[in-house]
Coordinates of C-alpha atoms and ligand atoms in Angstrom, one line a residue:
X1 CA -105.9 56.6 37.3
X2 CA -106.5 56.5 33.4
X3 CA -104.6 54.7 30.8
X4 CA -102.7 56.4 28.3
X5 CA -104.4 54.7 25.2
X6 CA -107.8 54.7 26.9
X7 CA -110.3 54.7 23.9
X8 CA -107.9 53.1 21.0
X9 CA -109.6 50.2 19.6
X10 CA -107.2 47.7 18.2
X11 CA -108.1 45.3 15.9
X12 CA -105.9 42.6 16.5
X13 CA -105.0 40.0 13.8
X14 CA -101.9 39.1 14.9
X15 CA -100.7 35.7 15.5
X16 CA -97.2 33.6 16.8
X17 CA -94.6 36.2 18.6
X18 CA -94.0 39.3 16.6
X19 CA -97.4 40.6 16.4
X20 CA -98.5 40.0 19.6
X21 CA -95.6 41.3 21.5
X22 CA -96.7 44.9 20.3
X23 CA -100.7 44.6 20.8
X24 CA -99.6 43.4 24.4
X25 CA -98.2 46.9 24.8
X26 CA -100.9 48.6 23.3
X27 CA -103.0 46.9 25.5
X28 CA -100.7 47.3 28.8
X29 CA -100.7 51.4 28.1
X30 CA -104.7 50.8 28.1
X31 CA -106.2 50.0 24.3
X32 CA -108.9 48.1 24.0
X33 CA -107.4 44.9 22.1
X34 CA -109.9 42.5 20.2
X35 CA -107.9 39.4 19.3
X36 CA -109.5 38.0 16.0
X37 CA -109.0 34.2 16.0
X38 CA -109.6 31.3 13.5
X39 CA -112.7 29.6 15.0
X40 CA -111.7 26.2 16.6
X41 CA -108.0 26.6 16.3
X42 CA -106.8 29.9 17.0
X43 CA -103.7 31.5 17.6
X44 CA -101.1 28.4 16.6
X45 CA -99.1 29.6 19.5
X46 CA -102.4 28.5 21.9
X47 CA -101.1 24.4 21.0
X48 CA -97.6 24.8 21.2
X49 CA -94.6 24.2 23.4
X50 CA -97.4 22.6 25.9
X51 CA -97.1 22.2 29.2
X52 CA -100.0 20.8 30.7
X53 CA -102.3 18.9 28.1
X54 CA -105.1 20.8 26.8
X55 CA -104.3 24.3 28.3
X56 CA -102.9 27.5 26.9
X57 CA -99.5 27.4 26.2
X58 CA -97.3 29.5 28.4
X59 CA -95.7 31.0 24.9
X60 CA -99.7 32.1 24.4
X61 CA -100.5 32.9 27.5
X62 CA -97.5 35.4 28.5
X63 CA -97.7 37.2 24.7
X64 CA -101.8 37.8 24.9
X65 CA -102.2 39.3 28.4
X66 CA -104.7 42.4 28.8
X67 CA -106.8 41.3 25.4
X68 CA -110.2 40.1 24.1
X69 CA -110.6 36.5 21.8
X70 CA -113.3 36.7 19.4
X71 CA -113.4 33.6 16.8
X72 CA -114.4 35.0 13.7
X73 CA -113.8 33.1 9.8
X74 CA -112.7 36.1 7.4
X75 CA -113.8 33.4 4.8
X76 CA -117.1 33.4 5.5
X77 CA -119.8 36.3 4.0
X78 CA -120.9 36.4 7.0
X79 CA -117.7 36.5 8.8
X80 CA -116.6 39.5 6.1
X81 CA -119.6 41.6 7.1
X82 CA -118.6 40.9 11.0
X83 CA -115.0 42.1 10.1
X84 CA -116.4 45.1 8.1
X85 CA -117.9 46.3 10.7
X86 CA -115.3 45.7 12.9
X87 CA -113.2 47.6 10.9
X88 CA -115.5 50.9 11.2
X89 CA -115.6 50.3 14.7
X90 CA -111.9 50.5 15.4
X91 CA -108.9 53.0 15.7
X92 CA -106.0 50.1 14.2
X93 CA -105.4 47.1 12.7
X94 CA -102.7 45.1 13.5
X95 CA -101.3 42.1 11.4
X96 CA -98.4 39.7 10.9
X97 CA -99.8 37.3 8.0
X98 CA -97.6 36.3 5.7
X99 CA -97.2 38.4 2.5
X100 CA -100.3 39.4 1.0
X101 CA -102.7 37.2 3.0
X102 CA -104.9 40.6 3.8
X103 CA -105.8 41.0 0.1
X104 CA -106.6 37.6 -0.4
X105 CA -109.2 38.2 2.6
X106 CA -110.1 40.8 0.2
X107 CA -109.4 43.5 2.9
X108 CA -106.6 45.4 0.9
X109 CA -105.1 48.6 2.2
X110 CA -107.3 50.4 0.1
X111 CA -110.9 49.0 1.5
X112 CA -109.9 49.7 4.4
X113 CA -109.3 53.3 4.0
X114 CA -112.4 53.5 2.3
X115 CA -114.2 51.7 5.0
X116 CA -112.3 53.9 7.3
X117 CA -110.6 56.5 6.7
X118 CA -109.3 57.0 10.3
X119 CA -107.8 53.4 10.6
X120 CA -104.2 53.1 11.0
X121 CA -103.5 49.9 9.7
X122 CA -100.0 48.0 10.9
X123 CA -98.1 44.9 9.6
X124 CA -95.0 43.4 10.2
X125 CA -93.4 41.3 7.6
X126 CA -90.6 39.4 7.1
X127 CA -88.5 41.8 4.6
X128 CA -89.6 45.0 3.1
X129 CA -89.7 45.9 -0.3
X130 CA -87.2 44.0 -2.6
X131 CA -86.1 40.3 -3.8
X132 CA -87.4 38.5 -0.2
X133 CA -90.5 40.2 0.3
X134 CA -92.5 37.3 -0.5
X135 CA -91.1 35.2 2.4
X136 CA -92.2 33.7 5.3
X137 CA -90.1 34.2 8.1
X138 CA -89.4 33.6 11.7
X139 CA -87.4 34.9 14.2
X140 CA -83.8 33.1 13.9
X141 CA -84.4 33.9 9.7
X142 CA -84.9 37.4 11.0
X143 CA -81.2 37.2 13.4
X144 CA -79.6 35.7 10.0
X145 CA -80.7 38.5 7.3
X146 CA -80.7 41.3 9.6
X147 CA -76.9 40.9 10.4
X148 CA -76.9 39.8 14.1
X149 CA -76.2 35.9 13.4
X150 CA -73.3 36.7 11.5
X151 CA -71.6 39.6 14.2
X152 CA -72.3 37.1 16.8
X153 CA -70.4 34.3 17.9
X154 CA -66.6 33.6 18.4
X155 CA -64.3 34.1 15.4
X156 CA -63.8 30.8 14.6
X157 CA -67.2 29.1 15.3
X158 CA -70.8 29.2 13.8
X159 CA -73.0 32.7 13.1
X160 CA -75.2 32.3 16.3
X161 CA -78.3 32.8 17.1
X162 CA -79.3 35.5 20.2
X163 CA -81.9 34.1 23.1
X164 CA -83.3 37.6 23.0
X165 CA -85.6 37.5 20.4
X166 CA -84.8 40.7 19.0
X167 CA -86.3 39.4 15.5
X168 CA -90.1 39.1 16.8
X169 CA -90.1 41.0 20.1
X170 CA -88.0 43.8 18.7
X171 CA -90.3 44.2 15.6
X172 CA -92.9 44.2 17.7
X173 CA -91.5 47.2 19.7
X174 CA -90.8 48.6 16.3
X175 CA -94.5 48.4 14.8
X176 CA -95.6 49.7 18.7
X177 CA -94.0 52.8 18.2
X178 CA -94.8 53.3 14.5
X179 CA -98.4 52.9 16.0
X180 CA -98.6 55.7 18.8
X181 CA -96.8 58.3 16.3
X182 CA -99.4 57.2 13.7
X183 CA -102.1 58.0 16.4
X184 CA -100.5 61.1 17.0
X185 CA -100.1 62.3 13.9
X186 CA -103.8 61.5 13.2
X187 CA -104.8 63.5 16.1
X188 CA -103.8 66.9 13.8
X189 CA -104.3 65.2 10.1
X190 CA -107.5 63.1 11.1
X191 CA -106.1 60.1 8.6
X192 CA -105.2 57.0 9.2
X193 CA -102.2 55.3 7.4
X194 CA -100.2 52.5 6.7
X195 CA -97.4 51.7 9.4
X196 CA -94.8 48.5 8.3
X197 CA -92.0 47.1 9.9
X198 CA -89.5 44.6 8.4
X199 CA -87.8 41.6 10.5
X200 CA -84.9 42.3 8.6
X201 CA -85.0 46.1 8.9
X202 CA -85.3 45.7 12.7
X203 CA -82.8 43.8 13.6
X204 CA -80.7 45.6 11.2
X205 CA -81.5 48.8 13.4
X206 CA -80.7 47.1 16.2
X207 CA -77.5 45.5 14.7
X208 CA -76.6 49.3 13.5
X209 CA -73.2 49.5 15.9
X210 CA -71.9 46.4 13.5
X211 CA -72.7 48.3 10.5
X212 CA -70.6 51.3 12.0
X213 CA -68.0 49.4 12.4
X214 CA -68.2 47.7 9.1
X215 CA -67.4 51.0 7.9
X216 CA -64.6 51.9 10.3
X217 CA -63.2 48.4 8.6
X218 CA -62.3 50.2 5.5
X219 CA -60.3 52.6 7.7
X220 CA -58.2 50.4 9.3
X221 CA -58.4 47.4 12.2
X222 CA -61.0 47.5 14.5
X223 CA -58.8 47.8 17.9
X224 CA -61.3 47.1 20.5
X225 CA -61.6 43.7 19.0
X226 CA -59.5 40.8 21.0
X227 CA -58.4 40.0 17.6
X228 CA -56.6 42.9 17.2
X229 CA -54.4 42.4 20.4
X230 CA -54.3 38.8 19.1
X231 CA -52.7 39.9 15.7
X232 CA -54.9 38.5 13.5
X233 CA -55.6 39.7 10.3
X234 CA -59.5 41.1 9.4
X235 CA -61.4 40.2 6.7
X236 CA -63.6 42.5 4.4
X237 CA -66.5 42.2 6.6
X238 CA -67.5 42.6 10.5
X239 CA -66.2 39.6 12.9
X240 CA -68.0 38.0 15.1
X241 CA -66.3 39.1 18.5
X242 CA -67.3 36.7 21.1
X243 CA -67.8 38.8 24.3
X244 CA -65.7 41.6 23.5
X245 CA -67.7 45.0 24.5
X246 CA -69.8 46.4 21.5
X247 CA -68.7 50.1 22.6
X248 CA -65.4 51.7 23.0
X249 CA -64.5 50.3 26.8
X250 CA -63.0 47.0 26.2
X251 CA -64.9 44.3 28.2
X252 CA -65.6 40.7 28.9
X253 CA -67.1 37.5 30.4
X254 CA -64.9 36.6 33.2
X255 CA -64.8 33.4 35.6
X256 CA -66.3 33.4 39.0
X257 CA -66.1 31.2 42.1
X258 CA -67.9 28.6 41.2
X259 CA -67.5 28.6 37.7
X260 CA -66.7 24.6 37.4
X261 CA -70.2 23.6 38.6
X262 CA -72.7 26.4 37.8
X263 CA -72.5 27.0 34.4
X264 CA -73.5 30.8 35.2
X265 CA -70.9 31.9 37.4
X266 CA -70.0 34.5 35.5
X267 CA -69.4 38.3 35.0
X268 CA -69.6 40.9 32.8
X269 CA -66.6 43.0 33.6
X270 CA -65.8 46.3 31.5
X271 CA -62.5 48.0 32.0
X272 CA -63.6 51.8 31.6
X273 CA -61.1 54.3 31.5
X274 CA -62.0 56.4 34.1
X275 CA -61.9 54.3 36.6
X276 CA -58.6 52.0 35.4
X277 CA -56.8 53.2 38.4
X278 CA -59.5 51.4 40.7
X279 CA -59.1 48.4 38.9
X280 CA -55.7 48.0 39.5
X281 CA -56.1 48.4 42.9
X282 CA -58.6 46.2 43.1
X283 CA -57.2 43.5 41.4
X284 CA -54.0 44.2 43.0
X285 CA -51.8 45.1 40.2
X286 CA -51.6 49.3 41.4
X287 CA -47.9 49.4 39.4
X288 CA -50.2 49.2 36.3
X289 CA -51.7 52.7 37.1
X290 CA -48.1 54.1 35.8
X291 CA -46.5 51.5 33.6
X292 CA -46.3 52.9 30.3
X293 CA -47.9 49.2 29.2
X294 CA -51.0 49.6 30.9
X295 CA -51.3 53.4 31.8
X296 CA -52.9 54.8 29.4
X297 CA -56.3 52.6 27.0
X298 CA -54.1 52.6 23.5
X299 CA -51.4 50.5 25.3
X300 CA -53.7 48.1 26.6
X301 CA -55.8 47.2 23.1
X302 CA -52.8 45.2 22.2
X303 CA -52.6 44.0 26.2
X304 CA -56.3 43.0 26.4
X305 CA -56.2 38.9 26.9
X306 CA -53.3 39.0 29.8
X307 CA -55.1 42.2 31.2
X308 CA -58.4 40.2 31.8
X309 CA -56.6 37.3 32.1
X310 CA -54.9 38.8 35.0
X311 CA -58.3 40.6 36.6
X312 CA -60.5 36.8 36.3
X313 CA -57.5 35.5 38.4
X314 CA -59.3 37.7 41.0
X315 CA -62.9 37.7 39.8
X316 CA -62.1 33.9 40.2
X317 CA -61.5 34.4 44.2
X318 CA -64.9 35.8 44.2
X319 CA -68.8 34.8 43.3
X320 CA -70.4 36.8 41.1
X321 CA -72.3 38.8 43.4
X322 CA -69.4 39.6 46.0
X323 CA -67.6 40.8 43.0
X324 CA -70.4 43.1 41.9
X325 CA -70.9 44.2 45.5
X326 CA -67.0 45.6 45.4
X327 CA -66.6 46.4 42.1
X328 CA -69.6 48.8 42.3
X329 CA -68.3 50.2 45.5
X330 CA -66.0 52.1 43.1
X331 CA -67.9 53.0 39.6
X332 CA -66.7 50.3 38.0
X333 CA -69.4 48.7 35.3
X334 CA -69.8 45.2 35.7
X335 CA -72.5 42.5 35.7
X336 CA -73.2 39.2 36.7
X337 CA -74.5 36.5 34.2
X338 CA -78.2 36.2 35.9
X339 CA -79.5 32.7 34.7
X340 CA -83.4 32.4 34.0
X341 CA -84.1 30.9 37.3
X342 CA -82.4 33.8 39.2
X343 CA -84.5 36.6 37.7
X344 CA -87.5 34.6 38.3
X345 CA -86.9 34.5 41.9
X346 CA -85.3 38.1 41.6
X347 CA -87.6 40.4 44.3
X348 CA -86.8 43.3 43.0
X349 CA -88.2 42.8 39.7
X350 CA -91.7 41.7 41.3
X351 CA -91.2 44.7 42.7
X352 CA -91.3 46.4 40.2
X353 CA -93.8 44.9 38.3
X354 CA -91.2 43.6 35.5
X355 CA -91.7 40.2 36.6
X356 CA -95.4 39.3 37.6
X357 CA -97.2 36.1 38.7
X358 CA -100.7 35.3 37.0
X359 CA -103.7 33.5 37.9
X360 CA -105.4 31.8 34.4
X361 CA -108.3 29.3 34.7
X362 CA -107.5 26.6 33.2
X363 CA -103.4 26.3 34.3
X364 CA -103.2 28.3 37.3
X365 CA -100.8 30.7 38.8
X366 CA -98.0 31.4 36.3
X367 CA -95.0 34.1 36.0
X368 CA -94.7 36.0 33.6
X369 CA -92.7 39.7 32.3
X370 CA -94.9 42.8 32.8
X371 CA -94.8 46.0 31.0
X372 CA -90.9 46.8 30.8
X373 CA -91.8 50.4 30.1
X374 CA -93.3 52.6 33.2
X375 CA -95.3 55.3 32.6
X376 CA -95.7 57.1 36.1
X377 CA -99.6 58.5 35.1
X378 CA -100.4 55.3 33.3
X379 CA -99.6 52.1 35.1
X380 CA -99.7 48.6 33.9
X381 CA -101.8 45.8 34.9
X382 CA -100.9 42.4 34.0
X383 CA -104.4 40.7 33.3
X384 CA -104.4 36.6 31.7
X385 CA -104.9 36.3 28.6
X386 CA -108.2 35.2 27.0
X387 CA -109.4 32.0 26.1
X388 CA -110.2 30.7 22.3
X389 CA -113.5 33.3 21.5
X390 CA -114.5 33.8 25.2
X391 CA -115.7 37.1 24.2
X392 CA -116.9 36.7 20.9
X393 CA -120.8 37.8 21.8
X394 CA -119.6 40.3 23.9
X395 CA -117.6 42.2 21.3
X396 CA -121.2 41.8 19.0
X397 CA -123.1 42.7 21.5
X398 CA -121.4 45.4 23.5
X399 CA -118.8 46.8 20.2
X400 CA -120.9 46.2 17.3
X401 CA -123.9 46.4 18.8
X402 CA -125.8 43.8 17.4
X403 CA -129.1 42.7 18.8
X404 CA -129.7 38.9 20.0
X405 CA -131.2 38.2 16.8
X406 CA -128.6 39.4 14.3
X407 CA -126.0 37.7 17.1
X408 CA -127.7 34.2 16.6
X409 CA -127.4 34.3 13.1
X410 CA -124.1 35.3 12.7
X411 CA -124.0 32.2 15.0
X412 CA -126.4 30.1 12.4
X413 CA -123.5 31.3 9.7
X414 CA -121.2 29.1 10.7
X415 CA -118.6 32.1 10.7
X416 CA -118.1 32.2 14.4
X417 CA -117.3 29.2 17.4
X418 CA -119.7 29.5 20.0
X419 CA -117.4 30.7 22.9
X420 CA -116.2 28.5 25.4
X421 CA -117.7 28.7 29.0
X422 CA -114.8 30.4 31.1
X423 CA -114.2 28.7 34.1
X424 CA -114.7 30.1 37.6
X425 CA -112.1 32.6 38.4
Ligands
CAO1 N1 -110.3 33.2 9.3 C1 -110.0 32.6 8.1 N2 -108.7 32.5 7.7 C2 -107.8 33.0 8.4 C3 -108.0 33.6 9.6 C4 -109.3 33.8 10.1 N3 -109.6 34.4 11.2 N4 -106.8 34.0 10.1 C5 -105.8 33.6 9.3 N5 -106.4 33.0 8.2 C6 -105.8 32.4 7.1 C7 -105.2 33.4 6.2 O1 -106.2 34.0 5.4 C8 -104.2 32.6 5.4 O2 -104.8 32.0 4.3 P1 -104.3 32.1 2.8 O3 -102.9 31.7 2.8 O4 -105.2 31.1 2.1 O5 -104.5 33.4 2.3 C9 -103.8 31.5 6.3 O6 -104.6 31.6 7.5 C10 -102.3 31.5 6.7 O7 -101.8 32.8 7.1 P2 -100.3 33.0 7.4 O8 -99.6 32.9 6.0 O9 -100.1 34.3 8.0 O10 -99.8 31.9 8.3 P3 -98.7 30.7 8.3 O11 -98.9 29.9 9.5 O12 -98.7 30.0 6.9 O13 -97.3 31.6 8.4 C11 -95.8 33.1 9.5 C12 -96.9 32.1 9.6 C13 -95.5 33.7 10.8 C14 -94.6 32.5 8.8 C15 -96.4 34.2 8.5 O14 -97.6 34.7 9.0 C16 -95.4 35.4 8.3 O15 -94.4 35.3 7.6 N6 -95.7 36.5 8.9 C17 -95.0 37.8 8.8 C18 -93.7 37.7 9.5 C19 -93.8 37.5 11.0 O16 -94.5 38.1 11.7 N7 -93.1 36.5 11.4 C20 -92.9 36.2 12.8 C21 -93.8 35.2 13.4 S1 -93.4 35.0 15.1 O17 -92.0 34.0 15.0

């Protein structure tokens, strides 16, 4: 079966999370991804957060699958002729250096038009145009100035920070997408052009149900909020909400057996409208189906804390999967707190091919998340990711097509680390 991208070449210069979560895709839907790495030290992400000594991080390893390492120093002449002709050779470049690192390669947007006119070229930064753009950043500055640190959280603790990483990952999705419509576009215009995505702007996109209801604010209380039953007072800007449902049916985290030892005994349990009437049967409260106090979703806003209070007394009775198992007997939306360990184990995500185990040469068999996103005519592999340059001579050779003699003395140059021998797979 082919691959959806078969035959886009992506120049990949990205590095650390953001970047590489999108060439990942690219490469998962079937592009042929060259990674373009410092020589001798690589992505930074390659060293860090080791587990074993000496072996490719798991945070490198499970961001890089499906791609080719080439070492190659954009400093060098040498190395600048390498990337030039890289450049004509391939359909997009991909980046996440910090603010104007590309022009001080000397590869600004406008070379690389000239060069090729065809090439989309890609970058993700920290902010978009405007006083921060500039700045480094990271993912947690990303959850801060996007507005999800400050809408989550309780009330009355500290903004927090999300385990999702929305700020990296979700760019990454971001710049993937701004990729293939680029590429599809291109298929009627023949250009390339310049796609960028913001941390900031991403998160913000995804935070956009906080910026509704910032402006609902102006128009009164924001009922679905516990603080509203609670009679607290809003401020002028969003609240963090704790675990109250983003969306118009009221929800929360709720106690499950077992909640005193595991600290993920847990559900997610939403009281949707349509299906009240089941809830109170099920919880064992079916004189709330009439009583003008609970009847009817306006009475309850103010009710919210003794309802829920009321329906973990029996969430409480049961564990977490028991209670799912009945609850979804009868429509009603609910969902237990999986903790990393569980999904790991989970066998209908290997299934699926969401969670995958991986062989790598130098640390073994590993798990890691495959392609979240299923095409039915394009399915995705999971294949390790490459070692520090192991196909630097190949991409000369096979890409490039240089000849042994122009490959030894980019070699003599100094602008390339001879690749590492790859270990028997
Ligand atoms: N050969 C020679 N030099 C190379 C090279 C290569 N193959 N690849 C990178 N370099 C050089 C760059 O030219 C740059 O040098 P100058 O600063 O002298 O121009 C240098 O490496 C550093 O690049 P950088 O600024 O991108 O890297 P950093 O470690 O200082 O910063 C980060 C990292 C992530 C903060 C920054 O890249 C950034 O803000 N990126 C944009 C936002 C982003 O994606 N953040 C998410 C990262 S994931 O959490």
């Amino acid at each position: 079966m082919t691959k959806a991208l078969k035959g886009v070449r992506i120049l990949d210069f990205t590095h650390v999370q953001s970047g590489p979560t999108c060439t990942q895709l690219l490469a998962w839907f079937g592009a042929d991804v060259i990674k373009v790495e410092r020589p001798g030290v690589g992505d930074i992400t390659r060293g860090q957060l080791q587990d074993k000594p000496n072996v490719d991080s798991l945070y490198f390893t499970m961001l890089n699958h499906n791609k080719r390492s080439i070492t190659l120093d954009t400093k060098n002449p040498k190395g600048k002729e390498v990337l030039t002709a890289l450049i004509k050779s391939c359909d997009v470049l991909v980046e996440n250096f910090g603010p104007g690192v590309l022009d001080r390669m000397g590869f600004p947007w406008e070379k690389i038009h000239a060069l090729n006119p065809k090439m989309i070229v890609a970058s993700i930064k920290g902010f978009g145009p405007g006083p921060y753009e500039d700045c480094k950043v990271y993912e947690n500055v990303a959850q801060c100035t996007g507005g999800s640190a400050s809408t989550t959280g309780f009330r009355d603790g500290l903004p927090l920070v999300t385990g999702a990483q929305i700020g990296d990952s979700g760019t990454g999705l971001h710049l993937g997408l701004g990729i293939v419509a680029a590429l599809y576009q291109r298929t009627m215009t023949g250009q390339g052009q310049r796609v960028t995505v913001a941390m900031q702007d991403g998160v913000l996109n995804l935070a956009r149900v906080k910026l509704r209801d910032q402006q609902r604010l102006a128009h009164g209380p924001l009922k679905e909020y516990s603080q509203f039953g609670e009679g607290i007072p809003f401020g002028d800007a969003v609240p963090r909400a704790g675990n109250d449902s983003g969306g118009g049916q009221p929800g929360r985290i709720l106690k499950c057996k077992g909640w005193e030892t595991d600290p993920n005994a847990y559900l997610y349990f939403i009281t949707q409208a349509p299906v009240w009437e089941k809830i109170c049967d099920v919880i064992g409260e079916p004189g709330w189906k009439t009583h003008p106090d609970y009847a009817k979703p306006p009475a309850r806003l103010t009710r919210l804390n003794e309802i829920f209070a009321r329906i973990e007394q029996w969430t409480m009775t049961k564990t977490k999967f028991e209670a799912m198992d009945i609850l979804n007997k009868d429509d009603i939306p609910c969902g237990p707190i999986l903790s990393m360990k569980e999904l790991a184990e989970d066998q209908s995500l290997r299934a699926s091919g969401t969670v995958v185990e991986v062989d790598h040469p130098q640390r073994g068999k590993y798990l890691s998340v495959g392609n979240p996103i299923k095409l039915s005519d394009s399915p995705s592999e999971v294949l390790r990711s490459p070692l520090l340059g192991e196909h630097t001579d190949e991409i000369l050779r096979q890409v490039l097509g240089f000849s042994d003699h122009q490959v030894a003395e980019i070699h003599d140059s100094g602008a390339l680390d001879p690749p590492r021998k790859v270990a028997a797979e």
